[in-house]
mmCIF file with all atom_site columns, C-alpha atoms in Angstrom:
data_model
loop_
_atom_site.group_PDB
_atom_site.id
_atom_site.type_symbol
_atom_site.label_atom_id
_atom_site.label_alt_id
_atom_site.label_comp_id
_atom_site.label_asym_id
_atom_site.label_entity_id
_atom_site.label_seq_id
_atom_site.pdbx_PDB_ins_code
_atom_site.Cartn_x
_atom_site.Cartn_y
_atom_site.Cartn_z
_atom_site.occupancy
_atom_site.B_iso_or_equiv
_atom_site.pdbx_formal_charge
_atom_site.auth_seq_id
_atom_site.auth_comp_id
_atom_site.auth_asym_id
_atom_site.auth_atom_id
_atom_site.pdbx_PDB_model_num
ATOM 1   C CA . UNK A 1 1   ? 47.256  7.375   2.693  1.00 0.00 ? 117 UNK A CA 1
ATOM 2   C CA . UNK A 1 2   ? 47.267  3.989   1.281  1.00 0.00 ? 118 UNK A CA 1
ATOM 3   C CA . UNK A 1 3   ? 46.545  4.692   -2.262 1.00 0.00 ? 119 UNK A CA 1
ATOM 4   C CA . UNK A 1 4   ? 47.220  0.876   -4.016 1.00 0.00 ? 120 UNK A CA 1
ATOM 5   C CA . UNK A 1 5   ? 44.787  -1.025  -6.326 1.00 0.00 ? 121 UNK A CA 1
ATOM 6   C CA . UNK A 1 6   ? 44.187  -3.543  -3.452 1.00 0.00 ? 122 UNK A CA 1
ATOM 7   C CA . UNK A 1 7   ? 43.112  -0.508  -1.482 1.00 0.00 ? 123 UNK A CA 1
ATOM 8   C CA . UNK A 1 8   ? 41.018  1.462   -4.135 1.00 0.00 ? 124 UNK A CA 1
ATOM 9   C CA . UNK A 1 9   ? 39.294  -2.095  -4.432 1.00 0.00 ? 125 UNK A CA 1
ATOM 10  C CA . UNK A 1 10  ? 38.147  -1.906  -0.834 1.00 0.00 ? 126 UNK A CA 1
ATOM 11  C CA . UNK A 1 11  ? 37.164  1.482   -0.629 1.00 0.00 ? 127 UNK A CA 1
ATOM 12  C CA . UNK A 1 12  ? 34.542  0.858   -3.149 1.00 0.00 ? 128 UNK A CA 1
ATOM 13  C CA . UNK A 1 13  ? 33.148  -2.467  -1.655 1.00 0.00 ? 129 UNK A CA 1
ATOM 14  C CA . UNK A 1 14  ? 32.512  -1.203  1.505  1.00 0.00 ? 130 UNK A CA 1
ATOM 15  C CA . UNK A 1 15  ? 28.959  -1.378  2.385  1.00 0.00 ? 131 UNK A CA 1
ATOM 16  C CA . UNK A 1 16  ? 26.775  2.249   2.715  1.00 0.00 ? 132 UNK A CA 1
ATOM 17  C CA . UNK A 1 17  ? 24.038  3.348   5.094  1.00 0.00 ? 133 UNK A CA 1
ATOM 18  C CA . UNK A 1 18  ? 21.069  3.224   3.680  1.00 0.00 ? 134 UNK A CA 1
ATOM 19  C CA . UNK A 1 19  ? 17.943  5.154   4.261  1.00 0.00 ? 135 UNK A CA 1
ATOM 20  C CA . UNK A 1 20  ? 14.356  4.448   3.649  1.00 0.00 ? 136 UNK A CA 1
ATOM 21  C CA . UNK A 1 21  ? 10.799  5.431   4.056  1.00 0.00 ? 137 UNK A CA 1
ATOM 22  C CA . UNK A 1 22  ? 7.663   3.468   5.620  1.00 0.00 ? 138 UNK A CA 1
ATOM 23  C CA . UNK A 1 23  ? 5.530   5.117   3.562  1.00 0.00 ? 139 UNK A CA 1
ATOM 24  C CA . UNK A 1 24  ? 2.779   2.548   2.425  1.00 0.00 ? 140 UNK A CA 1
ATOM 25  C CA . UNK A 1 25  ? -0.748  2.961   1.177  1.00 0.00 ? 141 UNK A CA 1
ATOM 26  C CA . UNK A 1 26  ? -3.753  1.770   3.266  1.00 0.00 ? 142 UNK A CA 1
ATOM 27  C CA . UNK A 1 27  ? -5.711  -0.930  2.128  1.00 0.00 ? 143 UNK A CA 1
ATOM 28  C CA . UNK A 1 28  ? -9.620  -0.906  1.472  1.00 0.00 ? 144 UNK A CA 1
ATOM 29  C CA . UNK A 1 29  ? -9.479  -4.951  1.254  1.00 0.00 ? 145 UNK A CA 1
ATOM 30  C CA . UNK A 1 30  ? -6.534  -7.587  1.065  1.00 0.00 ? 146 UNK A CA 1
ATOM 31  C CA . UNK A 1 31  ? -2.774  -6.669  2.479  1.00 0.00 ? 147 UNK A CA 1
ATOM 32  C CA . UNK A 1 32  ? 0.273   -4.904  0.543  1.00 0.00 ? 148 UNK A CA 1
ATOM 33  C CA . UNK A 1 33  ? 3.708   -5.986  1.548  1.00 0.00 ? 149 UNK A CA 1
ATOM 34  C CA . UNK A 1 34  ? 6.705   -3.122  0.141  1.00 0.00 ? 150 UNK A CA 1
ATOM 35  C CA . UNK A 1 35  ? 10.076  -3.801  0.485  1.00 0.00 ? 151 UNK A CA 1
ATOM 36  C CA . UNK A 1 36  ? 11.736  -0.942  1.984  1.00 0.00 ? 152 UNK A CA 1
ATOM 37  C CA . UNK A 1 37  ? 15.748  -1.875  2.440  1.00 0.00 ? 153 UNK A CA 1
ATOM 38  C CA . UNK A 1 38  ? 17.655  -4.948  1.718  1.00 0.00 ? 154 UNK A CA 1
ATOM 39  C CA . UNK A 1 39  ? 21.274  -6.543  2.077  1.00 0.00 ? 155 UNK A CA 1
ATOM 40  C CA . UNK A 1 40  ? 22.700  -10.173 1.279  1.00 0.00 ? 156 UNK A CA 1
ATOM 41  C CA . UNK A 1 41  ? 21.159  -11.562 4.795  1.00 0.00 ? 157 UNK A CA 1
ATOM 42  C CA . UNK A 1 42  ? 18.331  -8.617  6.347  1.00 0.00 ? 158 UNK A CA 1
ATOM 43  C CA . UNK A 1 43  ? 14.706  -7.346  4.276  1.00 0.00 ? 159 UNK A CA 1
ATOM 44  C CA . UNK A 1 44  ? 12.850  -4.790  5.947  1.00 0.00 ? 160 UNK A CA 1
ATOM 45  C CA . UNK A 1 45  ? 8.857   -4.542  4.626  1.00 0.00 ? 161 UNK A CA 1
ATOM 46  C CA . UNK A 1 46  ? 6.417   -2.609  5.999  1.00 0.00 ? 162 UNK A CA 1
ATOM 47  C CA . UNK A 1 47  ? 3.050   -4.549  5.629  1.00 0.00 ? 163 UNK A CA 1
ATOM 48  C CA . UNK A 1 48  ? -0.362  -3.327  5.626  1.00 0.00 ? 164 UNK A CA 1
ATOM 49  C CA . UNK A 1 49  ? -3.672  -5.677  6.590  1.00 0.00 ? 165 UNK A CA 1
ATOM 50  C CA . UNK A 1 50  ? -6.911  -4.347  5.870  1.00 0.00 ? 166 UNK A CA 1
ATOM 51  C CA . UNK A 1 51  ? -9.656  -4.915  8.719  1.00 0.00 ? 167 UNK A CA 1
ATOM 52  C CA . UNK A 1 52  ? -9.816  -8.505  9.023  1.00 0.00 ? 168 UNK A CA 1
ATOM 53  C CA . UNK A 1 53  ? -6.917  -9.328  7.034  1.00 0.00 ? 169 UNK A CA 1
ATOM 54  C CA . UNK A 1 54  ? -4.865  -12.803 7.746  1.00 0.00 ? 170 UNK A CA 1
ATOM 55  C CA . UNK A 1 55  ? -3.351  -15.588 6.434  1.00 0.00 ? 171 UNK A CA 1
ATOM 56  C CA . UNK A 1 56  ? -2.704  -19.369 6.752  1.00 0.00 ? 172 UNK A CA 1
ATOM 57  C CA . UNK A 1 57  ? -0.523  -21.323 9.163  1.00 0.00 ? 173 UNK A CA 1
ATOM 58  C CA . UNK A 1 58  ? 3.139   -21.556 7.635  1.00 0.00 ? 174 UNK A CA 1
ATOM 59  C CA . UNK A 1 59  ? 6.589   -21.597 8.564  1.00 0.00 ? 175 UNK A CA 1
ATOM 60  C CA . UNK A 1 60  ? 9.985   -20.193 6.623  1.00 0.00 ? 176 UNK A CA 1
ATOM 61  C CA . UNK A 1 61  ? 12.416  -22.825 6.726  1.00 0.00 ? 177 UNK A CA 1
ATOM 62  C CA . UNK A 1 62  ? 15.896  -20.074 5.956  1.00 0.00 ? 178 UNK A CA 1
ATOM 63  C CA . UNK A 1 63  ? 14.763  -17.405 7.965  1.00 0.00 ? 179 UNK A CA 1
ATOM 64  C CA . UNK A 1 64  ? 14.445  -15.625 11.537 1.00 0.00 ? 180 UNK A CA 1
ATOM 65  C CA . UNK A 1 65  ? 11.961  -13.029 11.204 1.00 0.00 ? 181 UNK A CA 1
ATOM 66  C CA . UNK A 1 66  ? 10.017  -10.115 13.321 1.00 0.00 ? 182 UNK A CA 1
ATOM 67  C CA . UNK A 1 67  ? 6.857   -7.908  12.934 1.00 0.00 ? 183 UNK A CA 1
ATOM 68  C CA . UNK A 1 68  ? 6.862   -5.205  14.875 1.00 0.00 ? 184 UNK A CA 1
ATOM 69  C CA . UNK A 1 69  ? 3.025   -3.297  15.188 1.00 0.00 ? 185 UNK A CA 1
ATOM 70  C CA . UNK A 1 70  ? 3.200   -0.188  14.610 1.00 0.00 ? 186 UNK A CA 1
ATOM 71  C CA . UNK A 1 71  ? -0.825  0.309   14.052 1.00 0.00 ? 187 UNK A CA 1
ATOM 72  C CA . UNK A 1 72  ? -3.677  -1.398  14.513 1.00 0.00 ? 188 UNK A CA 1
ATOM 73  C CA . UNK A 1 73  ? -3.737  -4.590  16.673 1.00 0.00 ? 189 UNK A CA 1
ATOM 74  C CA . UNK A 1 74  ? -2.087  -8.028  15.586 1.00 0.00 ? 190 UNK A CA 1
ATOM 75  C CA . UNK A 1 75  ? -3.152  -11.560 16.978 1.00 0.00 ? 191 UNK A CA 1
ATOM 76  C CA . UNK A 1 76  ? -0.784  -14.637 16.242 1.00 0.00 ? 192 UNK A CA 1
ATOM 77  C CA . UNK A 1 77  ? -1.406  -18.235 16.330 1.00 0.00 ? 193 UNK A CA 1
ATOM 78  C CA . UNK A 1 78  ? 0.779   -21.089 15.964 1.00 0.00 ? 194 UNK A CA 1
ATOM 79  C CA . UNK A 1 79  ? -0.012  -24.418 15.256 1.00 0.00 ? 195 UNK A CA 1
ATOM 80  C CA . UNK A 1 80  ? -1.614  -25.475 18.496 1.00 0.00 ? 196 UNK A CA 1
ATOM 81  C CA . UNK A 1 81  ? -4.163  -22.177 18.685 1.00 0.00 ? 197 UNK A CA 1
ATOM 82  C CA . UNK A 1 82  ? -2.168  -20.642 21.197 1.00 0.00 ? 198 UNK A CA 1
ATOM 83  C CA . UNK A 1 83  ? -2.470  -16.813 20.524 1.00 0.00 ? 199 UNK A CA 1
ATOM 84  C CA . UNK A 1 84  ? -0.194  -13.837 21.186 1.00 0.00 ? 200 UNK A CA 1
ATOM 85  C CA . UNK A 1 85  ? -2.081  -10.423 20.959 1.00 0.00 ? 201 UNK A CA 1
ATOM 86  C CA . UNK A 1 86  ? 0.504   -7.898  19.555 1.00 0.00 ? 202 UNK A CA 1
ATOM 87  C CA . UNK A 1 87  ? -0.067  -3.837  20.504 1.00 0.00 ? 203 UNK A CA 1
ATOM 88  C CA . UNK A 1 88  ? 1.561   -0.981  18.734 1.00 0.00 ? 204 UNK A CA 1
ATOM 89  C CA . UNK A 1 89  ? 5.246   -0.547  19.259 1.00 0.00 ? 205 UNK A CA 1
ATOM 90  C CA . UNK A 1 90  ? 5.248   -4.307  20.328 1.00 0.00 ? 206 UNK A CA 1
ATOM 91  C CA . UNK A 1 91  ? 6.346   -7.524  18.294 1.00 0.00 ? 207 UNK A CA 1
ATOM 92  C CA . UNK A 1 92  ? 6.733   -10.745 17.645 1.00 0.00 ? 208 UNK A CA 1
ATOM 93  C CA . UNK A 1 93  ? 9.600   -13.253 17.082 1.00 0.00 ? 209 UNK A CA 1
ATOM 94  C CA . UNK A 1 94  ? 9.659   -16.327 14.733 1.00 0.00 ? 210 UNK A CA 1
ATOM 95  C CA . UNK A 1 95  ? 12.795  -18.137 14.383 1.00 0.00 ? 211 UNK A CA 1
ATOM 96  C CA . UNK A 1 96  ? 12.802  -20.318 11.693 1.00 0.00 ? 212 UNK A CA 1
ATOM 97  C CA . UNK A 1 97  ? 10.763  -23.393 12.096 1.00 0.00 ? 213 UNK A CA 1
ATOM 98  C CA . UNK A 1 98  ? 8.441   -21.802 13.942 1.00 0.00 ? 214 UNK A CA 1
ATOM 99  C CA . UNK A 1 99  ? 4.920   -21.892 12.685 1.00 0.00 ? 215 UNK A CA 1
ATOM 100 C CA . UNK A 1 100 ? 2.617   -19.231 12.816 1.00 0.00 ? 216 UNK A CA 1
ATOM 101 C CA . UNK A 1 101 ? -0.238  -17.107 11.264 1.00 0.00 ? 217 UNK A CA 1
ATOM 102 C CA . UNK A 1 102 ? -1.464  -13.373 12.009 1.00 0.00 ? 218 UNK A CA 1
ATOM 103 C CA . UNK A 1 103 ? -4.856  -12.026 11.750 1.00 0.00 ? 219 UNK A CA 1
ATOM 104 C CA . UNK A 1 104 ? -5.756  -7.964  12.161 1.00 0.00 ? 220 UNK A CA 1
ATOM 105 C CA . UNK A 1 105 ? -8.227  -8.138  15.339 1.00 0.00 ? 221 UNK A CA 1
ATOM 106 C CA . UNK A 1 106 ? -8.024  -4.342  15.493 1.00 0.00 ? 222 UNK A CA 1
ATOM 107 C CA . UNK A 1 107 ? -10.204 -1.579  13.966 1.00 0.00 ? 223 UNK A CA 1
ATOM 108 C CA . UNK A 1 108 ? -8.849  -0.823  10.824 1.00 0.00 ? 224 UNK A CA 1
ATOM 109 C CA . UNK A 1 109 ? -5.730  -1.491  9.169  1.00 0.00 ? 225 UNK A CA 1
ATOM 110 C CA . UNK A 1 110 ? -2.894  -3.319  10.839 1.00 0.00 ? 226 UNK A CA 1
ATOM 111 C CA . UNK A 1 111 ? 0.522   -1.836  10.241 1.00 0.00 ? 227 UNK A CA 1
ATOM 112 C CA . UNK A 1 112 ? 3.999   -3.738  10.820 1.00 0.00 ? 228 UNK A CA 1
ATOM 113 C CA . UNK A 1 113 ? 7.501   -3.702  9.987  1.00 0.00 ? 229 UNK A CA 1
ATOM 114 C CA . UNK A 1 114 ? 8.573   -6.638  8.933  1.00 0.00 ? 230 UNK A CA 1
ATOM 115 C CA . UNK A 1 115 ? 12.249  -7.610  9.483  1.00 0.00 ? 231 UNK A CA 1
ATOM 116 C CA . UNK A 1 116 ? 13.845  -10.914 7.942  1.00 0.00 ? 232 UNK A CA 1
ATOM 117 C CA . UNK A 1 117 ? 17.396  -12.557 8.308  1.00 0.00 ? 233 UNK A CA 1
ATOM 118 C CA . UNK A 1 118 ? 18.962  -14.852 6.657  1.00 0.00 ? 234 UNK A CA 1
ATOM 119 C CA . UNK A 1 119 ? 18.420  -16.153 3.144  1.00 0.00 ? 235 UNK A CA 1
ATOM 120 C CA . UNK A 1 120 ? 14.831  -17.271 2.668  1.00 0.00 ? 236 UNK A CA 1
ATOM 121 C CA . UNK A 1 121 ? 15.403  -16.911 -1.342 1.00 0.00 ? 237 UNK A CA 1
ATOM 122 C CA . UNK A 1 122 ? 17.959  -19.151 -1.615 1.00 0.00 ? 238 UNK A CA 1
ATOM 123 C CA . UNK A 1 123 ? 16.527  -22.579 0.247  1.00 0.00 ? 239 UNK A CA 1
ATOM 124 C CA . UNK A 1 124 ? 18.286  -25.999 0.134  1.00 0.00 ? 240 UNK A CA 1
ATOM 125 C CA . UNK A 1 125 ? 18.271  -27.485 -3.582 1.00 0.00 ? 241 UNK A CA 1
ATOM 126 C CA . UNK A 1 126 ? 14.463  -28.686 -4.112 1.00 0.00 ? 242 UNK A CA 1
ATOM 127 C CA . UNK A 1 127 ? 13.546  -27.278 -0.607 1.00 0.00 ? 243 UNK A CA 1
ATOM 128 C CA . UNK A 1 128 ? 10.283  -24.696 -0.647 1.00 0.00 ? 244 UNK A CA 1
ATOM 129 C CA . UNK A 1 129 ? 10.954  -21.513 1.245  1.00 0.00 ? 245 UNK A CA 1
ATOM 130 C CA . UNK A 1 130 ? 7.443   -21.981 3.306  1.00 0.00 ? 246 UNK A CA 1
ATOM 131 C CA . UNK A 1 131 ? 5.600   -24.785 4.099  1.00 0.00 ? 247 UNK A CA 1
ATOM 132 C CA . UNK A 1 132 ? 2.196   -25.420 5.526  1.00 0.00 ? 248 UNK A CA 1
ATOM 133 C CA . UNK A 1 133 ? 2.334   -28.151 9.229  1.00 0.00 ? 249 UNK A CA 1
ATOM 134 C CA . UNK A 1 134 ? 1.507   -31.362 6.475  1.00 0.00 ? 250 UNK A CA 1
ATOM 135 C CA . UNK A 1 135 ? 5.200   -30.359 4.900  1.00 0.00 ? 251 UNK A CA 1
ATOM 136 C CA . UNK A 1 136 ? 3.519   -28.883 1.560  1.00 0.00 ? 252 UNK A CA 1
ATOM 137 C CA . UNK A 1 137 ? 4.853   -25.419 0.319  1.00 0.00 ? 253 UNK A CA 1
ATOM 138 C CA . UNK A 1 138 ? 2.431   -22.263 0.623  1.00 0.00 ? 254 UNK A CA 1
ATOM 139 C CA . UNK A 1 139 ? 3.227   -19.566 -1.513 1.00 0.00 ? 255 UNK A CA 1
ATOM 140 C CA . UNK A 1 140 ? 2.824   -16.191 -0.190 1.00 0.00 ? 256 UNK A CA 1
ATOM 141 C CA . UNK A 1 141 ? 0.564   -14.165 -2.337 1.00 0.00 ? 257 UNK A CA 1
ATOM 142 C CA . UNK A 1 142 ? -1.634  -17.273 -3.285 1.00 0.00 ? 258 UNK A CA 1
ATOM 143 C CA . UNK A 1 143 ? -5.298  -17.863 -2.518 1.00 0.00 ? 259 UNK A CA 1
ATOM 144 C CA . UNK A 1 144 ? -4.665  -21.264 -0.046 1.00 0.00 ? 260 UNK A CA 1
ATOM 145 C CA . UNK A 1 145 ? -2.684  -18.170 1.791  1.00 0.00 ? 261 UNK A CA 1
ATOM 146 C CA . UNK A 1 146 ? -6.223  -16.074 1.724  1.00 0.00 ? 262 UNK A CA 1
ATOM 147 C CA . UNK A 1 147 ? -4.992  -13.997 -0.311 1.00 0.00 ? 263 UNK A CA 1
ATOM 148 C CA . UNK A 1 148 ? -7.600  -11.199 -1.471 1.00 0.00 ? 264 UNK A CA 1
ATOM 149 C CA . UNK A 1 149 ? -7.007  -9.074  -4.297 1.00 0.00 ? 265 UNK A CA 1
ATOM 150 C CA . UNK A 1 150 ? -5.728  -5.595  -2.667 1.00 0.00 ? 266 UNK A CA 1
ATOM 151 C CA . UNK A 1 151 ? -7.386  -2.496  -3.252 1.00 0.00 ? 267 UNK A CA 1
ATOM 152 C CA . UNK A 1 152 ? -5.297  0.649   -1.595 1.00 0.00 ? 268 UNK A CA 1
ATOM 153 C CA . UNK A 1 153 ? -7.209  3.526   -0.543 1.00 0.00 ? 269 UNK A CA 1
ATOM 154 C CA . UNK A 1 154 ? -6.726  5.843   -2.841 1.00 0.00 ? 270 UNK A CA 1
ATOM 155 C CA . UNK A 1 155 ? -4.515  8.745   -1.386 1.00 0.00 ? 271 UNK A CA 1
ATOM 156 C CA . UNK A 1 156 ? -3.799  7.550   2.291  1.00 0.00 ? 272 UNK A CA 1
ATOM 157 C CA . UNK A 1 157 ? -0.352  6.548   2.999  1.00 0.00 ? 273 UNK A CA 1
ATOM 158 C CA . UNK A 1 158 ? 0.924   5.156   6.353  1.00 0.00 ? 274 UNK A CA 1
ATOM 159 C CA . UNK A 1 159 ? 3.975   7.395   7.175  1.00 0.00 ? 275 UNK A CA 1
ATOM 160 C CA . UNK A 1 160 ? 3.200   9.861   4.164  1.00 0.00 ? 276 UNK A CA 1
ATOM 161 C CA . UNK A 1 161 ? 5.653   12.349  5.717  1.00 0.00 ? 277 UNK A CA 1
ATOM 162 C CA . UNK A 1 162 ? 8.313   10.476  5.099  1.00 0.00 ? 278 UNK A CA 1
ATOM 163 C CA . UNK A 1 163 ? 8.307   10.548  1.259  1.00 0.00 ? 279 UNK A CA 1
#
């Protein structure tokens, strides 16, 4: 057994399994996004639309992306109104660049997994990290992004088993 300092040192950097739950409340109105696991290049959400639920047409210019449906029904545009209609335990792929934007056409809410790599928080110097076809940024959580302010429904979780 190798027992120097150099070796100590790389015993304790070496990356862990991690584990994490999909548990997520359902929405009365508006969409919750909860960051479930992370590392230096990969985010896993799980997202939840209420009935209706969208956003606007945007792209991420530092990262490949997927949403994978787990409930509910997804539709997705890009940015000549050609449409994909996503079923549960189907998804979607957007490579960076790629513009797109989702709307819940299913009854109720729309439930996806959300998984992201490469480093969409650290953009070129100056560079947004999404930004609308006309080349101005869109921020996530704002109201040009239809944004509605989310109201959970109160003690219904997606995936409540799994704590």
């Amino acid at each position: 057994m190798n027992t120097t300092a150099a070796a100590r040192a790389q015993e304790n950097e070496t990356p862990k399994a991690q584990l994490f739950s999909l548990k997520t409340p359902y929405m009365q109105q508006g969409r919750v996004t909860q960051l479930v696991a992370e590392t230096p290049n990969m985010r896993i959400h799980t997202k939840i639309n209420a009935e209706g639920g969208e956003n606007e047409l945007h792209t991420h210019l530092a990262e490949d992306h997927s949403f994978i449906v787990l409930e509910g029904e997804m539709t997705v545009f890009d940015e000549k109104g050609n449409q994909m209609v996503v079923k549960p335990y189907q998804g979607v792929l957007l490579p960076k660049g790629a513009y797109y934007r989702y709307l819940n056409t299913g009854d109720g809410n729309l439930v996806v997994l959300r998984i992201g790599a490469g480093v969409p928080n650290k953009p070129k110097a100056g560079e947004p990290k999404r930004i609308r076809p006309d080349g101005r940024e869109i921020l996530g959580g704002s109201v040009e992004n239809k944004t509605v302010p989310p109201i959970e429904m109160p003690g219904k979780f997606f995936a409540e088993s799994a704590g």
